[in-house]
Coordinates of N, CA and C in Angstrom, one line a residue:
M24 N -19.7 16.7 -5.9 CA -18.5 16.0 -6.3 C -18.6 15.8 -7.8
M25 N -17.5 15.8 -8.5 CA -17.4 15.8 -9.9 C -17.3 14.4 -10.5
G26 N -17.9 13.4 -10.0 CA -17.8 12.1 -10.5 C -16.4 11.6 -10.2
S27 N -15.8 10.8 -11.1 CA -14.5 10.3 -10.8 C -13.4 11.3 -11.4
Q28 N -13.9 12.3 -12.1 CA -12.9 13.2 -12.7 C -12.2 13.9 -11.6
E29 N -10.9 14.0 -11.7 CA -10.1 14.6 -10.7 C -10.3 16.1 -10.7
K30 N -10.4 16.7 -9.6 CA -10.5 18.2 -9.4 C -9.3 18.6 -8.7
H31 N -8.5 19.5 -9.3 CA -7.3 19.9 -8.7 C -7.5 21.3 -8.1
Q32 N -7.5 21.5 -6.8 CA -7.5 22.7 -6.1 C -6.5 22.6 -5.0
E33 N -5.6 23.6 -4.9 CA -4.7 23.6 -3.8 C -4.0 22.2 -3.7
N34 N -3.7 21.6 -4.8 CA -3.0 20.3 -4.8 C -3.9 19.2 -4.0
I35 N -5.2 19.3 -4.2 CA -6.1 18.3 -3.6 C -6.8 17.6 -4.8
C36 N -6.9 16.3 -4.7 CA -7.6 15.5 -5.8 C -8.9 15.0 -5.2
E37 N -10.0 15.1 -5.9 CA -11.3 14.6 -5.5 C -11.8 13.4 -6.3
F38 N -12.3 12.4 -5.7 CA -12.9 11.3 -6.3 C -14.2 10.9 -5.7
S39 N -15.0 10.2 -6.5 CA -16.2 9.5 -6.0 C -16.0 8.0 -6.2
V40 N -16.2 7.2 -5.1 CA -16.0 5.8 -5.2 C -16.9 5.2 -6.2
E41 N -18.2 5.6 -6.1 CA -19.2 5.0 -7.1 C -18.9 5.3 -8.5
S42 N -18.4 6.5 -8.8 CA -18.1 6.9 -10.2 C -16.9 6.1 -10.7
L43 N -15.9 5.9 -9.8 CA -14.7 5.1 -10.2 C -15.1 3.7 -10.5
L44 N -15.9 3.1 -9.6 CA -16.3 1.7 -9.9 C -17.2 1.6 -11.1
A45 N -18.0 2.6 -11.4 CA -18.8 2.6 -12.6 C -18.0 2.6 -13.9
E46 N -16.8 3.3 -13.8 CA -15.9 3.4 -14.9 C -14.9 2.2 -15.0
G47 N -15.1 1.3 -14.1 CA -14.2 0.1 -14.1 C -12.8 0.4 -13.5
R48 N -12.7 1.5 -12.8 CA -11.4 1.9 -12.1 C -11.4 1.4 -10.7
I49 N -10.2 1.1 -10.2 CA -10.1 0.6 -8.8 C -9.8 1.8 -7.9
P50 N -10.7 2.0 -6.9 CA -10.5 3.2 -6.0 C -9.2 3.2 -5.3
L51 N -8.7 2.1 -4.8 CA -7.4 2.0 -4.1 C -6.3 2.5 -5.1
D52 N -6.3 1.9 -6.3 CA -5.2 2.3 -7.2 C -5.3 3.8 -7.5
E53 N -6.4 4.3 -7.7 CA -6.6 5.8 -8.0 C -6.1 6.7 -6.9
V54 N -6.4 6.3 -5.6 CA -6.0 7.1 -4.5 C -4.5 7.0 -4.3
V55 N -4.0 5.8 -4.4 CA -2.5 5.6 -4.2 C -1.8 6.4 -5.3
D56 N -2.3 6.3 -6.6 CA -1.6 7.0 -7.6 C -1.7 8.5 -7.4
A57 N -2.8 9.0 -6.9 CA -3.0 10.5 -6.6 C -2.0 10.9 -5.5
L58 N -1.8 10.1 -4.5 CA -1.0 10.5 -3.4 C 0.5 10.2 -3.6
F59 N 0.9 9.1 -4.3 CA 2.3 8.7 -4.4 C 2.8 8.6 -5.9
G60 N 1.9 8.9 -6.9 CA 2.3 8.8 -8.3 C 3.3 9.8 -8.7
E61 N 3.4 10.0 -10.0 CA 4.4 10.9 -10.6 C 4.2 12.3 -10.2
N62 N 2.9 12.8 -10.1 CA 2.6 14.1 -9.7 C 1.7 14.1 -8.4
P63 N 2.3 13.8 -7.3 CA 1.5 13.6 -6.1 C 0.8 14.8 -5.6
H64 N -0.4 14.6 -5.1 CA -1.2 15.6 -4.5 C -1.0 15.6 -3.0
S65 N -1.3 16.7 -2.3 CA -1.1 16.8 -0.9 C -2.2 16.0 -0.1
S66 N -3.3 15.8 -0.7 CA -4.4 15.0 -0.1 C -5.4 14.6 -1.2
V67 N -6.3 13.7 -0.8 CA -7.4 13.2 -1.7 C -8.6 13.3 -0.9
L68 N -9.7 13.9 -1.5 CA -11.0 13.9 -0.9 C -11.8 12.8 -1.6
L69 N -12.3 11.9 -0.9 CA -13.0 10.7 -1.5 C -14.4 10.7 -0.9
A70 N -15.4 10.8 -1.8 CA -16.8 10.7 -1.4 C -17.3 9.3 -1.7
S71 N -18.2 8.8 -0.9 CA -18.7 7.5 -1.0 C -20.1 7.4 -0.4
A72 N -21.0 6.6 -1.0 CA -22.3 6.4 -0.4 C -22.2 5.4 0.8
F73 N -21.1 4.7 0.8 CA -20.9 3.7 1.9 C -19.5 3.9 2.5
D74 N -19.3 3.3 3.6 CA -18.0 3.4 4.2 C -17.1 2.2 3.7
P75 N -16.1 2.5 2.8 CA -15.3 1.5 2.2 C -14.2 1.0 3.1
L76 N -14.6 0.2 4.1 CA -13.7 -0.3 5.1 C -12.4 -1.0 4.6
P77 N -12.5 -1.9 3.6 CA -11.3 -2.5 3.1 C -10.3 -1.5 2.5
L78 N -10.9 -0.5 1.8 CA -10.1 0.5 1.2 C -9.4 1.3 2.3
R79 N -10.1 1.7 3.3 CA -9.5 2.5 4.4 C -8.4 1.7 5.1
Q80 N -8.7 0.3 5.3 CA -7.7 -0.5 6.0 C -6.4 -0.6 5.2
K81 N -6.5 -0.8 3.9 CA -5.3 -0.9 3.1 C -4.6 0.4 3.0
L82 N -5.3 1.6 3.0 CA -4.6 2.9 3.0 C -3.9 3.1 4.3
T83 N -4.5 2.7 5.4 CA -3.9 2.8 6.7 C -2.7 2.0 6.8
E84 N -2.7 0.8 6.2 CA -1.5 -0.1 6.2 C -0.4 0.6 5.4
L85 N -0.7 1.4 4.4 CA 0.3 2.1 3.6 C 0.8 3.4 4.3
G86 N 0.3 3.6 5.5 CA 0.7 4.8 6.3 C -0.1 6.1 6.1
C87 N -1.2 6.0 5.4 CA -2.0 7.2 5.2 C -2.8 7.6 6.4
Q88 N -3.0 8.9 6.6 CA -3.8 9.4 7.6 C -5.2 9.7 7.0
I89 N -6.3 9.2 7.6 CA -7.6 9.3 7.1 C -8.5 10.0 8.1
I90 N -9.2 11.0 7.7 CA -10.3 11.7 8.5 C -11.6 11.3 7.8
R91 N -12.5 10.8 8.5 CA -13.8 10.3 8.0 C -14.9 11.2 8.5
V92 N -15.8 11.6 7.7 CA -16.9 12.4 8.1 C -18.2 11.8 7.5
D93 N -19.2 11.5 8.4 CA -20.5 11.0 8.0 C -21.3 12.2 7.6
T94 N -21.7 12.3 6.3 CA -22.4 13.5 5.8 C -23.9 13.2 5.8
G95 N -24.4 12.2 6.5 CA -25.8 11.8 6.6 C -26.3 11.1 5.3
R96 N -27.3 11.7 4.7 CA -27.9 11.0 3.5 C -27.0 11.0 2.3
Q97 N -26.0 11.9 2.3 CA -25.1 11.9 1.2 C -23.9 10.9 1.3
G98 N -23.8 10.2 2.4 CA -22.8 9.2 2.6 C -21.6 9.7 3.4
W99 N -20.5 9.3 2.9 CA -19.2 9.6 3.7 C -18.3 10.4 2.9
L100 N -17.5 11.2 3.5 CA -16.4 12.0 2.9 C -15.1 11.7 3.7
F101 N -14.1 11.4 2.9 CA -12.8 11.0 3.5 C -11.7 12.0 3.0
C102 N -11.0 12.5 4.0 CA -9.8 13.3 3.6 C -8.6 12.3 3.9
I103 N -7.8 12.0 2.8 CA -6.7 11.1 2.9 C -5.4 11.8 2.6
K104 N -4.5 11.7 3.5 CA -3.1 12.3 3.3 C -2.1 11.2 3.5
P105 N -1.0 11.4 2.8 CA 0.1 10.4 3.0 C 0.7 10.7 4.4
G106 N 1.0 9.6 5.1 CA 1.4 9.7 6.5 C 2.9 9.7 6.6
K107 N 3.4 9.8 7.8 CA 4.8 9.7 8.0 C 5.1 8.3 8.4
F108 N 6.2 7.7 7.8 CA 6.5 6.3 8.1 C 7.5 6.2 9.2
K109 N 7.4 5.2 10.0 CA 8.3 4.9 11.1 C 9.6 4.5 10.7
D110 N 10.6 4.8 11.5 CA 12.0 4.3 11.3 C 12.1 2.9 12.0
N111 N 12.4 1.9 11.2 CA 12.5 0.6 11.8 C 13.5 0.4 12.9
A112 N 14.6 1.2 12.9 CA 15.6 1.1 13.9 C 15.1 1.4 15.3
S113 N 14.0 2.2 15.4 CA 13.5 2.6 16.7 C 12.5 1.6 17.2
E114 N 12.1 0.6 16.4 CA 11.1 -0.3 16.8 C 11.8 -1.6 17.3
E115 N 11.1 -2.3 18.2 CA 11.6 -3.6 18.7 C 11.2 -4.6 17.7
K116 N 12.0 -5.6 17.5 CA 11.7 -6.7 16.6 C 10.9 -7.7 17.4
G117 N 9.9 -8.4 16.7 CA 9.1 -9.4 17.3 C 8.0 -9.9 16.5
A118 N 7.3 -10.9 16.9 CA 6.2 -11.5 16.1 C 5.0 -10.6 16.1
G119 N 4.9 -9.7 17.0 CA 3.7 -8.8 17.0 C 3.9 -7.6 16.2
G120 N 5.0 -7.4 15.5 CA 5.3 -6.2 14.7 C 4.5 -6.3 13.4
K121 N 4.4 -5.1 12.8 CA 3.7 -5.0 11.5 C 4.7 -4.5 10.5
P122 N 4.5 -4.8 9.2 CA 5.4 -4.2 8.2 C 5.2 -2.7 8.1
D123 N 6.3 -2.1 7.7 CA 6.3 -0.7 7.3 C 6.2 -0.5 5.8
F124 N 5.4 0.4 5.4 CA 5.3 0.7 3.9 C 5.8 2.1 3.7
Y125 N 6.4 2.3 2.5 CA 6.8 3.6 2.1 C 7.0 3.6 0.6
F126 N 6.9 4.7 0.0 CA 7.1 4.8 -1.5 C 8.4 5.6 -1.7
T127 N 9.2 5.1 -2.7 CA 10.4 5.8 -3.2 C 10.3 5.8 -4.7
D128 N 10.3 6.9 -5.3 CA 10.2 7.0 -6.8 C 9.0 6.3 -7.3
G129 N 7.9 6.3 -6.6 CA 6.7 5.7 -7.1 C 6.7 4.2 -6.9
L130 N 7.7 3.6 -6.3 CA 7.7 2.2 -6.0 C 7.4 1.9 -4.6
L131 N 6.4 1.0 -4.3 CA 6.1 0.6 -3.0 C 7.1 -0.3 -2.4
H132 N 7.5 0.0 -1.2 CA 8.5 -0.8 -0.4 C 7.8 -1.3 0.8
M133 N 8.0 -2.6 1.1 CA 7.5 -3.2 2.3 C 8.6 -3.7 3.1
D134 N 8.8 -3.2 4.3 CA 9.9 -3.5 5.2 C 9.4 -4.4 6.4
V135 N 9.9 -5.7 6.4 CA 9.4 -6.6 7.4 C 10.5 -7.0 8.4
R136 N 11.6 -6.2 8.4 CA 12.8 -6.6 9.2 C 12.5 -6.7 10.7
R137 N 11.5 -6.0 11.2 CA 11.2 -6.0 12.7 C 10.2 -7.1 13.1
I138 N 9.9 -8.0 12.1 CA 9.0 -9.1 12.4 C 9.8 -10.4 12.4
D139 N 9.7 -11.2 13.4 CA 10.5 -12.5 13.4 C 9.9 -13.5 12.4
P140 N 10.9 -14.3 11.8 CA 10.4 -15.4 10.9 C 9.6 -16.4 11.7
P141 N 8.7 -17.1 11.2 CA 8.2 -17.0 9.8 C 7.1 -16.0 9.6
D142 N 6.8 -15.2 10.7 CA 5.7 -14.2 10.6 C 6.0 -13.1 9.6
D143 N 7.3 -12.8 9.3 CA 7.6 -11.8 8.3 C 7.2 -12.3 6.9
F144 N 7.5 -13.6 6.6 CA 7.1 -14.1 5.3 C 5.6 -14.3 5.2
L145 N 4.9 -14.6 6.3 CA 3.5 -14.7 6.2 C 2.9 -13.3 6.0
A146 N 3.4 -12.3 6.6 CA 3.0 -10.9 6.3 C 3.1 -10.5 4.8
I147 N 4.2 -10.9 4.2 CA 4.4 -10.6 2.8 C 3.4 -11.4 2.0
L148 N 3.3 -12.7 2.2 CA 2.3 -13.5 1.4 C 0.9 -13.0 1.6
R149 N 0.5 -12.6 2.8 CA -0.8 -12.1 3.0 C -1.0 -10.8 2.2
F150 N 0.0 -9.9 2.3 CA -0.1 -8.7 1.6 C -0.3 -8.9 0.1
I151 N 0.6 -9.7 -0.5 CA 0.5 -9.9 -2.0 C -0.7 -10.6 -2.4
D152 N -1.2 -11.5 -1.6 CA -2.4 -12.3 -1.9 C -3.7 -11.4 -1.8
S153 N -3.7 -10.5 -0.9 CA -4.9 -9.7 -0.6 C -4.9 -8.3 -1.3
S154 N -3.7 -7.9 -1.8 CA -3.7 -6.5 -2.4 C -4.1 -6.6 -3.9
E155 N -4.3 -5.4 -4.4 CA -4.6 -5.3 -5.8 C -3.3 -5.0 -6.7
L156 N -2.2 -5.2 -6.1 CA -0.9 -5.0 -6.8 C -0.8 -5.8 -8.0
D157 N -0.4 -5.2 -9.1 CA -0.2 -6.0 -10.4 C 1.0 -5.5 -11.1
D158 N 1.9 -4.9 -10.3 CA 3.1 -4.3 -10.9 C 4.4 -4.8 -10.2
T159 N 5.0 -4.0 -9.5 CA 6.3 -4.3 -8.8 C 6.2 -3.9 -7.3
L160 N 7.0 -4.5 -6.5 CA 7.0 -4.3 -5.1 C 8.5 -4.6 -4.6
C161 N 9.0 -3.8 -3.7 CA 10.3 -4.0 -3.2 C 10.1 -4.4 -1.7
I162 N 10.7 -5.6 -1.4 CA 10.6 -6.2 0.0 C 12.0 -6.0 0.7
I163 N 12.0 -5.6 1.9 CA 13.2 -5.6 2.7 C 13.1 -6.5 3.9
L164 N 14.0 -7.5 3.9 CA 13.9 -8.6 4.9 C 15.2 -8.8 5.7
S165 N 15.1 -9.5 6.8 CA 16.3 -9.8 7.5 C 17.0 -11.1 7.0
S166 N 16.2 -12.1 6.6 CA 16.7 -13.3 6.1 C 15.8 -13.9 5.0
L167 N 16.3 -14.8 4.2 CA 15.6 -15.4 3.1 C 15.7 -16.9 3.1
P168 N 14.6 -17.6 3.5 CA 14.7 -19.1 3.5 C 14.5 -19.6 2.1
G169 N 15.0 -20.8 1.8 CA 15.0 -21.3 0.5 C 13.6 -21.5 -0.1
R170 N 12.6 -21.8 0.7 CA 11.3 -22.1 0.2 C 10.5 -20.9 -0.1
F171 N 10.9 -19.7 0.3 CA 10.2 -18.5 0.1 C 10.1 -18.1 -1.4
L172 N 11.2 -18.1 -2.2 CA 11.2 -17.7 -3.6 C 10.3 -18.6 -4.4
P173 N 10.3 -20.0 -4.2 CA 9.4 -20.8 -5.0 C 7.9 -20.5 -4.6
L174 N 7.6 -20.1 -3.4 CA 6.3 -19.8 -3.0 C 5.8 -18.5 -3.8
L175 N 6.7 -17.5 -3.9 CA 6.4 -16.3 -4.7 C 6.1 -16.7 -6.1
K176 N 7.0 -17.5 -6.7 CA 6.8 -17.9 -8.1 C 5.5 -18.6 -8.3
E177 N 5.1 -19.5 -7.3 CA 3.7 -20.2 -7.4 C 2.6 -19.1 -7.5
R178 N 2.8 -18.0 -6.8 CA 1.8 -17.0 -6.8 C 1.9 -16.0 -7.9
G179 N 2.8 -16.2 -8.9 CA 2.9 -15.4 -10.1 C 3.8 -14.2 -10.0
W180 N 4.7 -14.3 -9.0 CA 5.7 -13.2 -8.8 C 7.1 -13.7 -9.2
S181 N 7.8 -12.9 -10.0 CA 9.2 -13.2 -10.2 C 10.0 -12.4 -9.2
S182 N 11.2 -12.8 -8.8 CA 11.9 -12.1 -7.8 C 13.4 -12.0 -8.2
E183 N 14.0 -10.9 -7.7 CA 15.4 -10.7 -7.9 C 16.0 -10.0 -6.7
I184 N 17.1 -10.6 -6.2 CA 17.7 -10.0 -5.0 C 18.5 -8.8 -5.5
I185 N 18.1 -7.6 -5.0 CA 18.8 -6.3 -5.4 C 20.1 -6.1 -4.6
S186 N 20.0 -6.3 -3.3 CA 21.2 -6.2 -2.5 C 21.1 -7.2 -1.3
E187 N 22.2 -7.6 -0.8 CA 22.2 -8.5 0.3 C 23.4 -8.1 1.3
E188 N 23.0 -7.5 2.4 CA 24.0 -7.1 3.4 C 23.6 -7.8 4.7
E189 N 24.4 -7.6 5.7 CA 24.1 -8.2 7.0 C 22.8 -7.8 7.5
E190 N 21.9 -8.7 7.7 CA 20.5 -8.5 8.2 C 19.7 -7.6 7.4
Q191 N 20.0 -7.4 6.1 CA 19.1 -6.7 5.2 C 19.3 -7.2 3.8
I192 N 18.2 -7.8 3.4 CA 18.1 -8.3 2.0 C 17.0 -7.5 1.3
V193 N 17.3 -6.9 0.1 CA 16.3 -6.2 -0.6 C 16.0 -7.0 -1.8
L194 N 14.7 -7.3 -1.9 CA 14.1 -8.2 -2.9 C 13.1 -7.5 -3.8
A195 N 13.3 -7.5 -5.1 CA 12.4 -6.8 -6.0 C 11.4 -7.9 -6.5
L196 N 10.1 -7.7 -6.5 CA 9.1 -8.6 -7.0 C 8.4 -7.9 -8.1
E197 N 8.1 -8.7 -9.1 CA 7.3 -8.2 -10.3 C 6.3 -9.3 -10.6
K198 N 5.0 -8.8 -10.7 CA 3.9 -9.6 -10.9 C 3.8 -10.0 -12.4
G199 N 3.4 -11.3 -12.6 CA 3.1 -11.8 -13.9 C 4.3 -12.0 -14.9
V200 N 5.5 -12.0 -14.4 CA 6.7 -12.3 -15.2 C 7.3 -13.6 -14.8
S201 N 7.5 -14.5 -15.7 CA 8.1 -15.8 -15.4 C 9.6 -15.8 -15.5

């Protein structure tokens, strides 16, 4: 493995978790940028001396497909590909639902319309509190209670309603802007 330097072969990007961390780079951000950034790769090969479970969980939440191989003494090798996202219209709404994530023009979208309130808002708050996001996020909701926008502001997110139609509100969030 070439350290954290990207190696481009057949539109594949290779990283080492340990090298990224040593350089002060965040592995999740690097993988997401490689898969969904301006010049997306078809897949990422990620080498690691340990199994980075939180990283794998977050990538799975974003719809990525991950194949993991234990290479013995050398650690783990992960092949990560952007997955196919589900169409919300085909899913039943309910408290047990999960948000759908997708990227459009490099912007992460989180669709929580198939989750009943207040679980939809809790899913958004959990995601923004636990993620490494420090930029912008687009949220798609069915409704917007009055207390939700002040909660976002308390967490350091500014918000703007982009569109509001029947049972679909599109909300743009930006981190660190008052």
